[in-house]
Amino acid sequence: MTGPANSPRSASRRAVLGTMGLGAAGLAVGALAAPSPAGAVRPPAGAAGASAAGAAGRRWRVGADEARHARTWMSWPASRAVWGRDLPGVQDDIALIASTIARYEPVVMCAVDRYAAADARALCGAGVTVTSEIPTDDLWMRDSCAVFRTDGAGGLDALGLNFNGWGRKQRHANDARVARYVAEYREVGFGTADFVGEGGAIETDGDGTVMATESSLVNNNRNPGWSRADVEEAVLAAYGAEKMIWVPGIRGKDITDDHIDVTSRFVRPGVVMVQLPPAGRTDIWAKDAREQHAILSAATDARGRRLRVITVEGPDTVRPRSDKFVDSYLNFHVVNGAVITAQFGDRAKDAAAKAALAAAYPGREVVQLDVDRLMTGGGGIHCSTMHEPLV
C-alpha cells in the first residue's frame, strides 16, 4: 500500500484489526480451511491447485482482471470489533462501490448473518444480490475469496489460497472458509494451492506472467521454511503461469506485508502501470514504489516482451489526516465497460490519473469514487472486490 501524500506511513495499516489479538487468530481456522504448510521444505512438484474439476490434460489458468466478468464478489463489513466507530462510514463506501459496479455487472455481497444482510440490502439497493449463506469476518474479498480459473474450453473452477489472516494477524474463522463456500455456492470444482497467500498479493496478466512482493509471500508468517524458489514453483503451478517477476516489498509494516496491487498492476500482457509518489516523498513506501518501477521497467514477461511501464503519480494532498490512509489510484477494479477507482480531492492529480486509466483501458468508462472511509482502513476498491470471469 502506498502511504498518505506528504506523510510517512505508519506500521499499522488496518491497525485496528491488530487489537483482536494473535492468539484468537491462531485458533481461527476451522475444519473447512486448508492447512498451512507449516514445516514444509518444498511444495509437491506439479501438485499446486489441483482441482476437483480437473481432468488429465486440462490447463487451468487464472485470467487477467480485464477479461469479461460474470460477476463481482464482495463482503459486507459488520464487525464493530474490527471497525469501531468507523463502521457506518465504511459501510457507506462499500455500498457505493457495490451499487456502482452493479451498473455494469452483477454483484454478490456476502454477509455474516441475516441482520447484516438486511443492512446490506438497505444500503446497496436492489441491484446488488445479498446472501448470508457465505458468512465473512471482514470486507477484504480480494484476499479471502476464491481465485477463479478457466481452462480455455468453457470450464471454470475455484482455487483457495489458504487464507490465514495475513499471517495470523487477524481472527479469520469465517474468512478462511470463504473460498470453499463461494465454490459451493457457484457449484464449481474447488482446489487449494500449495502455498498460503492472498489474491491481492499476486498480479497476473493472464498470459503466463505473474508478479508479487517477496515480503508478502516469502514470509514465515505464511510459508514457513520455504525459499523464494519454493513459493514461485507453487504460485506458477496454481496460477497456470510460466514466469514470476519478484519485487522486494516491505515486511512487517502493514498487515499485508505490502501487497503489490496498490502500487503495480498489469493492464494487459506486456503492459504494467505503476504509481509513483510525488517527488518530495522519501518515506519507505515511496522508496518501495520507485524500486518496483525500476525492476518492472527492466523486466521481460513469459513471452519475452520487455514490459512497457505506464506511470501514474500519486496525489499531493488527500482529505483525511490519517497515517493509515491509502492514497492509491491503482487499487482499481476493472469491470465490464468501466474502471472503478478512487479520487482524493486533488483536482490535478485526480484528473491525470483518470486520463491515464482511460488511455490504458480504451472503451471503458473511468468512474472515480470518494471512498476515504474505506481507504483510511488500509485498503481500497480492488482489495474489497473479487471478479469471477465469464466462461
Tab-separated table of C-alpha atoms in Angstrom:
chain	number	residue	atom	x	y	z
A	1	MET	CA	0.000	0.000	0.000
A	2	THR	CA	1.189	3.493	-0.679
A	3	GLY	CA	1.035	5.909	2.196
A	4	PRO	CA	-0.641	9.274	2.612
A	5	ALA	CA	0.584	12.131	0.473
A	6	ASN	CA	3.469	14.044	2.040
A	7	SER	CA	3.351	11.895	5.171
A	8	PRO	CA	5.287	8.781	6.262
A	9	ARG	CA	3.170	5.665	6.516
A	10	SER	CA	2.839	4.062	9.919
A	11	ALA	CA	3.452	0.429	10.758
A	12	SER	CA	-0.251	-0.172	11.220
A	13	ARG	CA	-2.254	-0.466	8.036
A	14	ARG	CA	-5.661	-1.623	9.292
A	15	ALA	CA	-4.096	-1.184	12.722
A	16	VAL	CA	-7.493	-1.505	14.392
A	17	LEU	CA	-7.514	-5.131	13.315
A	18	GLY	CA	-4.472	-5.869	15.402
A	19	THR	CA	-6.413	-5.248	18.605
A	20	MET	CA	-8.168	-8.585	18.110
A	21	GLY	CA	-5.023	-10.453	19.098
A	22	LEU	CA	-2.772	-13.073	17.574
A	23	GLY	CA	-3.966	-15.796	19.932
A	24	ALA	CA	-7.517	-15.658	18.649
A	25	ALA	CA	-6.276	-15.544	15.097
A	26	GLY	CA	-4.183	-18.632	15.575
A	27	LEU	CA	-7.243	-20.593	16.684
A	28	ALA	CA	-9.496	-19.337	13.942
A	29	VAL	CA	-9.092	-21.852	11.130
A	30	GLY	CA	-11.811	-24.462	11.251
A	31	ALA	CA	-12.432	-27.776	9.574
A	32	LEU	CA	-13.064	-26.375	6.121
A	33	ALA	CA	-9.895	-24.272	5.994
A	34	ALA	CA	-6.940	-25.736	4.112
A	35	PRO	CA	-3.950	-26.385	6.342
A	36	SER	CA	-0.952	-24.095	6.408
A	37	PRO	CA	2.219	-25.675	5.017
A	38	ALA	CA	3.990	-25.217	8.344
A	39	GLY	CA	7.171	-27.224	8.423
A	40	ALA	CA	7.176	-27.894	4.714
A	41	VAL	CA	10.510	-27.576	2.944
A	42	ARG	CA	9.262	-27.666	-0.638
A	43	PRO	CA	5.834	-27.773	-2.242
A	44	PRO	CA	4.990	-31.023	-4.020
A	45	ALA	CA	6.125	-30.559	-7.616
A	46	GLY	CA	3.239	-30.072	-10.005
A	47	ALA	CA	0.534	-30.586	-7.379
A	48	ALA	CA	-0.383	-26.989	-6.581
A	49	GLY	CA	-4.005	-26.059	-7.080
A	50	ALA	CA	-5.218	-29.463	-8.164
A	51	SER	CA	-8.929	-29.016	-8.812
A	52	ALA	CA	-11.775	-31.359	-8.097
A	53	ALA	CA	-12.999	-30.461	-11.573
A	54	GLY	CA	-9.594	-31.006	-13.148
A	55	ALA	CA	-9.046	-33.691	-15.734
A	56	ALA	CA	-5.901	-35.029	-17.340
A	57	GLY	CA	-4.507	-32.653	-19.915
A	58	ARG	CA	-6.576	-29.624	-18.865
A	59	ARG	CA	-4.610	-26.439	-18.294
A	60	TRP	CA	-6.179	-24.237	-15.652
A	61	ARG	CA	-5.152	-20.588	-15.599
A	62	VAL	CA	-6.081	-17.515	-13.579
A	63	GLY	CA	-7.132	-14.942	-16.132
A	64	ALA	CA	-6.449	-11.238	-16.279
A	65	ASP	CA	-8.645	-8.813	-14.370
A	66	GLU	CA	-9.763	-7.121	-17.591
A	67	ALA	CA	-11.285	-10.274	-19.093
A	68	ARG	CA	-15.075	-10.174	-19.241
A	69	HIS	CA	-16.740	-10.899	-15.890
A	70	ALA	CA	-19.734	-12.968	-14.901
A	71	ARG	CA	-19.958	-11.067	-11.595
A	72	THR	CA	-18.067	-9.366	-8.792
A	73	TRP	CA	-17.947	-10.803	-5.272
A	74	MET	CA	-17.914	-8.531	-2.214
A	75	SER	CA	-18.296	-8.826	1.561
A	76	TRP	CA	-20.340	-6.656	3.901
A	77	PRO	CA	-18.483	-5.089	6.862
A	78	ALA	CA	-20.476	-5.726	10.040
A	79	SER	CA	-17.974	-6.050	12.889
A	80	ARG	CA	-17.621	-3.196	15.354
A	81	ALA	CA	-14.776	-5.171	16.936
A	82	VAL	CA	-12.891	-4.578	13.671
A	83	TRP	CA	-14.129	-1.154	12.605
A	84	GLY	CA	-15.355	0.512	15.792
A	85	ARG	CA	-16.996	3.889	15.246
A	86	ASP	CA	-15.781	3.933	11.630
A	87	LEU	CA	-18.159	1.106	10.686
A	88	PRO	CA	-21.076	3.232	9.342
A	89	GLY	CA	-18.794	5.224	7.041
A	90	VAL	CA	-17.076	2.080	5.769
A	91	GLN	CA	-20.473	0.504	5.121
A	92	ASP	CA	-21.470	3.576	3.111
A	93	ASP	CA	-18.315	3.250	0.999
A	94	ILE	CA	-18.799	-0.468	0.378
A	95	ALA	CA	-22.414	0.179	-0.609
A	96	LEU	CA	-21.263	2.917	-3.000
A	97	ILE	CA	-18.706	0.612	-4.616
A	98	ALA	CA	-21.223	-2.233	-4.920
A	99	SER	CA	-24.004	-0.114	-6.388
A	100	THR	CA	-21.573	1.487	-8.847
A	101	ILE	CA	-20.258	-1.889	-10.036
A	102	ALA	CA	-23.857	-3.150	-10.341
A	103	ARG	CA	-24.395	-0.626	-13.139
A	104	TYR	CA	-22.002	-2.710	-15.236
A	105	GLU	CA	-22.169	-6.306	-13.995
A	106	PRO	CA	-23.836	-8.440	-11.307
A	107	VAL	CA	-22.598	-8.125	-7.732
A	108	VAL	CA	-22.946	-10.747	-4.981
A	109	MET	CA	-22.490	-9.360	-1.464
A	110	CYS	CA	-21.733	-11.880	1.296
A	111	ALA	CA	-22.920	-11.103	4.823
A	112	VAL	CA	-22.208	-12.772	8.151
A	113	ASP	CA	-25.882	-13.230	9.141
A	114	ARG	CA	-29.420	-12.203	8.256
A	115	TYR	CA	-29.171	-8.961	10.208
A	116	ALA	CA	-26.059	-7.863	8.353
A	117	ALA	CA	-27.683	-8.999	5.106
A	118	ALA	CA	-30.685	-6.776	5.803
A	119	ASP	CA	-28.416	-3.791	6.384
A	120	ALA	CA	-26.540	-4.535	3.172
A	121	ARG	CA	-29.744	-4.752	1.133
A	122	ALA	CA	-30.992	-1.464	2.563
A	123	LEU	CA	-27.793	0.413	1.720
A	124	CYS	CA	-26.742	-1.291	-1.530
A	125	GLY	CA	-30.147	-1.295	-3.207
A	126	ALA	CA	-31.991	-3.856	-5.295
A	127	GLY	CA	-29.252	-4.057	-7.924
A	128	VAL	CA	-26.945	-5.997	-5.580
A	129	THR	CA	-27.585	-9.636	-4.633
A	130	VAL	CA	-27.008	-10.168	-0.907
A	131	THR	CA	-26.556	-13.592	0.678
A	132	SER	CA	-25.938	-14.751	4.243
A	133	GLU	CA	-25.054	-18.252	3.033
A	134	ILE	CA	-21.368	-17.277	2.927
A	135	PRO	CA	-20.534	-15.724	6.329
A	136	THR	CA	-17.487	-13.466	6.464
A	137	ASP	CA	-15.388	-11.730	9.116
A	138	ASP	CA	-14.323	-8.660	7.196
A	139	LEU	CA	-14.686	-6.954	3.835
A	140	TRP	CA	-11.380	-7.723	2.073
A	141	MET	CA	-12.753	-10.146	-0.508
A	142	ARG	CA	-9.727	-9.883	-2.813
A	143	ASP	CA	-7.749	-11.741	-0.183
A	144	SER	CA	-10.237	-14.234	1.246
A	145	CYS	CA	-12.375	-15.133	-1.780
A	146	ALA	CA	-11.700	-17.926	-4.230
A	147	VAL	CA	-9.431	-17.131	-7.155
A	148	PHE	CA	-11.253	-18.306	-10.262
A	149	ARG	CA	-9.574	-20.190	-13.110
A	150	THR	CA	-10.608	-21.216	-16.596
A	151	ASP	CA	-9.376	-23.992	-18.846
A	152	GLY	CA	-9.890	-22.334	-22.240
A	153	ALA	CA	-12.643	-24.811	-23.113
A	154	GLY	CA	-15.575	-23.410	-21.144
A	155	GLY	CA	-14.510	-24.814	-17.778
A	156	LEU	CA	-14.431	-22.820	-14.539
A	157	ASP	CA	-13.037	-23.772	-11.159
A	158	ALA	CA	-12.164	-22.017	-7.916
A	159	LEU	CA	-8.870	-22.001	-6.062
A	160	GLY	CA	-8.351	-21.316	-2.357
A	161	LEU	CA	-5.097	-19.673	-1.272
A	162	ASN	CA	-5.330	-20.929	2.330
A	163	PHE	CA	-6.119	-17.507	3.781
A	164	ASN	CA	-4.671	-17.273	7.296
A	165	GLY	CA	-5.487	-13.720	8.309
A	166	TRP	CA	-2.430	-12.128	6.641
A	167	GLY	CA	-0.028	-14.265	8.617
A	168	ARG	CA	-2.382	-14.812	11.599
A	169	LYS	CA	-2.645	-11.104	12.334
A	170	GLN	CA	-6.450	-11.121	12.482
A	171	ARG	CA	-9.198	-13.505	13.541
A	172	HIS	CA	-10.423	-15.245	10.388
A	173	ALA	CA	-12.620	-18.264	11.192
A	174	ASN	CA	-15.214	-17.322	8.568
A	175	ASP	CA	-12.850	-15.763	6.052
A	176	ALA	CA	-10.743	-18.941	5.994
A	177	ARG	CA	-13.789	-20.788	4.628
A	178	VAL	CA	-14.982	-18.184	2.121
A	179	ALA	CA	-13.148	-19.574	-0.907
A	180	ARG	CA	-14.655	-23.047	-0.465
A	181	TYR	CA	-18.121	-21.685	0.268
A	182	VAL	CA	-18.051	-19.478	-2.829
A	183	ALA	CA	-17.144	-22.507	-4.950
A	184	GLU	CA	-20.021	-24.474	-3.421
A	185	TYR	CA	-22.414	-21.559	-3.965
A	186	ARG	CA	-21.387	-21.471	-7.622
A	187	GLU	CA	-21.306	-25.291	-7.892
A	188	VAL	CA	-17.840	-25.364	-9.434
A	189	GLY	CA	-14.827	-27.533	-8.637
A	190	PHE	CA	-12.613	-26.395	-5.788
A	191	GLY	CA	-8.930	-26.918	-5.097
A	192	THR	CA	-6.366	-25.418	-2.753
A	193	ALA	CA	-2.970	-24.034	-3.622
A	194	ASP	CA	0.156	-25.468	-2.045
A	195	PHE	CA	1.111	-22.072	-0.610
A	196	VAL	CA	-0.505	-19.599	1.781
A	197	GLY	CA	-1.277	-16.191	0.355
A	198	GLU	CA	-3.930	-13.712	-0.695
A	199	GLY	CA	-5.371	-12.679	-4.031
A	200	GLY	CA	-4.159	-9.107	-3.599
A	201	ALA	CA	-0.592	-10.362	-3.240
A	202	ILE	CA	-0.389	-11.645	-6.822
A	203	GLU	CA	-0.922	-9.794	-10.078
A	204	THR	CA	-1.353	-11.831	-13.273
A	205	ASP	CA	-1.512	-10.828	-16.924
A	206	GLY	CA	-3.478	-13.967	-17.843
A	207	ASP	CA	-0.818	-14.760	-20.438
A	208	GLY	CA	1.766	-16.628	-18.399
A	209	THR	CA	3.283	-13.915	-16.191
A	210	VAL	CA	2.647	-13.083	-12.539
A	211	MET	CA	4.264	-10.595	-10.173
A	212	ALA	CA	4.383	-10.238	-6.398
A	213	THR	CA	6.346	-8.843	-3.463
A	214	GLU	CA	8.711	-11.196	-1.691
A	215	SER	CA	7.787	-9.547	1.617
A	216	SER	CA	4.247	-10.901	1.465
A	217	LEU	CA	4.677	-14.439	0.164
A	218	VAL	CA	8.254	-15.410	1.066
A	219	ASN	CA	7.450	-14.889	4.703
A	220	ASN	CA	7.404	-17.293	7.631
A	221	ASN	CA	4.014	-15.994	8.739
A	222	ARG	CA	2.547	-17.589	5.599
A	223	ASN	CA	5.022	-20.140	4.261
A	224	PRO	CA	7.500	-21.092	6.996
A	225	GLY	CA	10.715	-22.657	5.821
A	226	TRP	CA	10.035	-22.028	2.133
A	227	SER	CA	12.570	-20.431	-0.166
A	228	ARG	CA	11.619	-17.957	-2.867
A	229	ALA	CA	12.040	-20.749	-5.428
A	230	ASP	CA	9.606	-22.952	-3.464
A	231	VAL	CA	6.959	-20.233	-3.361
A	232	GLU	CA	7.489	-19.395	-7.025
A	233	GLU	CA	7.008	-23.016	-8.065
A	234	ALA	CA	3.746	-23.237	-6.131
A	235	VAL	CA	2.379	-19.896	-7.390
A	236	LEU	CA	3.162	-20.659	-11.023
A	237	ALA	CA	1.522	-24.078	-10.759
A	238	ALA	CA	-1.586	-22.689	-9.082
A	239	TYR	CA	-1.999	-19.780	-11.500
A	240	GLY	CA	-1.083	-21.730	-14.645
A	241	ALA	CA	1.755	-19.302	-15.366
A	242	GLU	CA	5.328	-19.674	-16.584
A	243	LYS	CA	7.192	-16.654	-15.221
A	244	MET	CA	7.178	-14.784	-11.930
A	245	ILE	CA	8.535	-11.276	-11.500
A	246	TRP	CA	9.530	-10.509	-7.911
A	247	VAL	CA	9.932	-7.135	-6.227
A	248	PRO	CA	11.296	-6.978	-2.661
A	249	GLY	CA	8.429	-5.142	-0.928
A	250	ILE	CA	8.326	-4.215	2.753
A	251	ARG	CA	7.880	-6.760	5.517
A	252	GLY	CA	6.148	-6.105	8.829
A	253	LYS	CA	4.967	-2.534	8.261
A	254	ASP	CA	1.337	-3.243	7.352
A	255	ILE	CA	-0.997	-6.171	7.790
A	256	THR	CA	-0.478	-7.453	4.234
A	257	ASP	CA	3.325	-7.173	4.297
A	258	ASP	CA	2.986	-4.928	1.227
A	259	HIS	CA	0.599	-6.301	-1.374
A	260	ILE	CA	1.548	-5.422	-4.915
A	261	ASP	CA	-1.970	-4.490	-6.062
A	262	VAL	CA	-1.754	-0.989	-4.624
A	263	THR	CA	1.426	0.067	-6.405
A	264	SER	CA	1.832	-2.039	-9.566
A	265	ARG	CA	-0.856	-3.554	-11.801
A	266	PHE	CA	-0.976	-5.426	-15.086
A	267	VAL	CA	-3.061	-3.554	-17.639
A	268	ARG	CA	-2.723	-6.227	-20.304
A	269	PRO	CA	0.009	-8.652	-21.379
A	270	GLY	CA	3.241	-6.733	-21.796
A	271	VAL	CA	1.944	-3.575	-20.087
A	272	VAL	CA	2.044	-2.614	-16.395
A	273	MET	CA	1.033	0.521	-14.546
A	274	VAL	CA	2.980	1.777	-11.525
A	275	GLN	CA	2.034	4.587	-9.149
A	276	LEU	CA	4.976	6.784	-8.212
A	277	PRO	CA	4.957	9.165	-5.246
A	278	PRO	CA	5.321	12.934	-5.592
A	279	ALA	CA	8.969	13.934	-5.922
A	280	GLY	CA	9.216	15.228	-2.365
A	281	ARG	CA	8.262	11.960	-0.673
A	282	THR	CA	11.164	9.967	0.763
A	283	ASP	CA	9.474	7.530	3.179
A	284	ILE	CA	9.868	3.747	2.884
A	285	TRP	CA	6.699	3.414	0.799
A	286	ALA	CA	7.931	5.990	-1.700
A	287	LYS	CA	11.210	4.106	-1.961
A	288	ASP	CA	9.308	0.856	-2.443
A	289	ALA	CA	7.265	2.318	-5.308
A	290	ARG	CA	10.361	3.652	-7.069
A	291	GLU	CA	12.086	0.280	-6.643
A	292	GLN	CA	9.093	-1.540	-8.144
A	293	HIS	CA	9.131	0.877	-11.077
A	294	ALA	CA	12.841	0.288	-11.718
A	295	ILE	CA	12.554	-3.510	-11.563
A	296	LEU	CA	9.484	-3.681	-13.796
A	297	SER	CA	10.996	-1.251	-16.312
A	298	ALA	CA	13.860	-3.703	-16.827
A	299	ALA	CA	11.759	-6.879	-16.763
A	300	THR	CA	10.530	-9.160	-19.524
A	301	ASP	CA	7.436	-11.339	-19.383
A	302	ALA	CA	6.841	-15.022	-20.123
A	303	ARG	CA	6.693	-14.285	-23.867
A	304	GLY	CA	9.993	-12.412	-23.854
A	305	ARG	CA	8.397	-8.980	-24.176
A	306	ARG	CA	10.108	-6.074	-22.435
A	307	LEU	CA	7.440	-4.640	-20.187
A	308	ARG	CA	6.002	-1.264	-21.097
A	309	VAL	CA	5.543	0.685	-17.868
A	310	ILE	CA	2.895	3.398	-17.577
A	311	THR	CA	3.373	5.700	-14.610
A	312	VAL	CA	0.715	7.470	-12.576
A	313	GLU	CA	1.706	9.989	-9.915
A	314	GLY	CA	0.049	9.831	-6.530
A	315	PRO	CA	-1.827	12.811	-5.100
A	316	ASP	CA	-0.084	15.735	-3.448
A	317	THR	CA	-2.918	16.200	-0.971
A	318	VAL	CA	-5.641	13.999	0.479
A	319	ARG	CA	-8.659	14.798	2.653
A	320	PRO	CA	-8.135	12.546	5.721
A	321	ARG	CA	-5.388	13.261	8.226
A	322	SER	CA	-4.523	9.641	8.944
A	323	ASP	CA	-1.204	7.871	8.621
A	324	LYS	CA	-3.058	4.674	7.642
A	325	PHE	CA	-4.684	6.279	4.602
A	326	VAL	CA	-4.086	4.500	1.283
A	327	ASP	CA	-3.718	7.087	-1.483
A	328	SER	CA	-3.701	4.640	-4.391
A	329	TYR	CA	-5.318	5.303	-7.745
A	330	LEU	CA	-4.118	1.861	-8.822
A	331	ASN	CA	-6.191	-0.132	-6.364
A	332	PHE	CA	-8.894	-0.013	-9.020
A	333	HIS	CA	-11.382	-2.683	-10.083
A	334	VAL	CA	-11.890	-3.367	-13.781
A	335	VAL	CA	-15.487	-4.297	-14.641
A	336	ASN	CA	-17.421	-4.864	-17.851
A	337	GLY	CA	-17.277	-1.490	-19.572
A	338	ALA	CA	-15.669	0.510	-16.771
A	339	VAL	CA	-12.769	1.018	-14.376
A	340	ILE	CA	-13.789	1.875	-10.804
A	341	THR	CA	-11.103	3.834	-8.964
A	342	ALA	CA	-10.664	6.400	-6.198
A	343	GLN	CA	-10.352	10.162	-6.125
A	344	PHE	CA	-8.771	12.170	-3.333
A	345	GLY	CA	-9.832	15.755	-3.895
A	346	ASP	CA	-6.544	16.704	-5.593
A	347	ARG	CA	-8.099	18.005	-8.800
A	348	ALA	CA	-4.988	17.950	-10.970
A	349	LYS	CA	-3.764	14.526	-9.866
A	350	ASP	CA	-7.264	13.015	-9.881
A	351	ALA	CA	-7.754	14.226	-13.449
A	352	ALA	CA	-4.351	12.959	-14.573
A	353	ALA	CA	-4.994	9.514	-13.074
A	354	LYS	CA	-8.413	9.360	-14.716
A	355	ALA	CA	-6.900	10.253	-18.090
A	356	ALA	CA	-4.159	7.642	-17.691
A	357	LEU	CA	-6.674	4.916	-16.877
A	358	ALA	CA	-8.920	5.943	-19.766
A	359	ALA	CA	-5.964	5.684	-22.145
A	360	ALA	CA	-4.909	2.325	-20.665
A	361	TYR	CA	-8.426	0.880	-20.924
A	362	PRO	CA	-9.917	2.322	-24.126
A	363	GLY	CA	-13.649	1.894	-24.442
A	364	ARG	CA	-14.212	1.724	-20.682
A	365	GLU	CA	-15.697	4.499	-18.586
A	366	VAL	CA	-13.466	5.582	-15.700
A	367	VAL	CA	-15.521	6.176	-12.547
A	368	GLN	CA	-13.808	7.857	-9.609
A	369	LEU	CA	-15.349	7.471	-6.142
A	370	ASP	CA	-14.746	9.139	-2.812
A	371	VAL	CA	-14.158	6.125	-0.551
A	372	ASP	CA	-11.983	7.839	2.028
A	373	ARG	CA	-13.537	5.935	4.949
A	374	LEU	CA	-12.576	2.591	3.409
A	375	MET	CA	-9.102	3.725	2.438
A	376	THR	CA	-8.444	5.095	5.908
A	377	GLY	CA	-8.927	1.476	6.975
A	378	GLY	CA	-5.920	0.486	4.903
A	379	GLY	CA	-7.337	-0.903	1.669
A	380	GLY	CA	-9.194	0.162	-1.413
A	381	ILE	CA	-11.603	-0.781	-4.158
A	382	HIS	CA	-9.583	-3.672	-5.586
A	383	CYS	CA	-8.966	-5.016	-2.075
A	384	SER	CA	-12.702	-5.188	-1.421
A	385	THR	CA	-13.687	-6.985	-4.634
A	386	MET	CA	-13.036	-10.266	-6.462
A	387	HIS	CA	-14.009	-10.859	-10.064
A	388	GLU	CA	-15.435	-14.069	-11.482
A	389	PRO	CA	-14.652	-14.500	-15.187
A	390	LEU	CA	-17.327	-15.190	-17.753
A	391	VAL	CA	-16.863	-18.540	-19.493
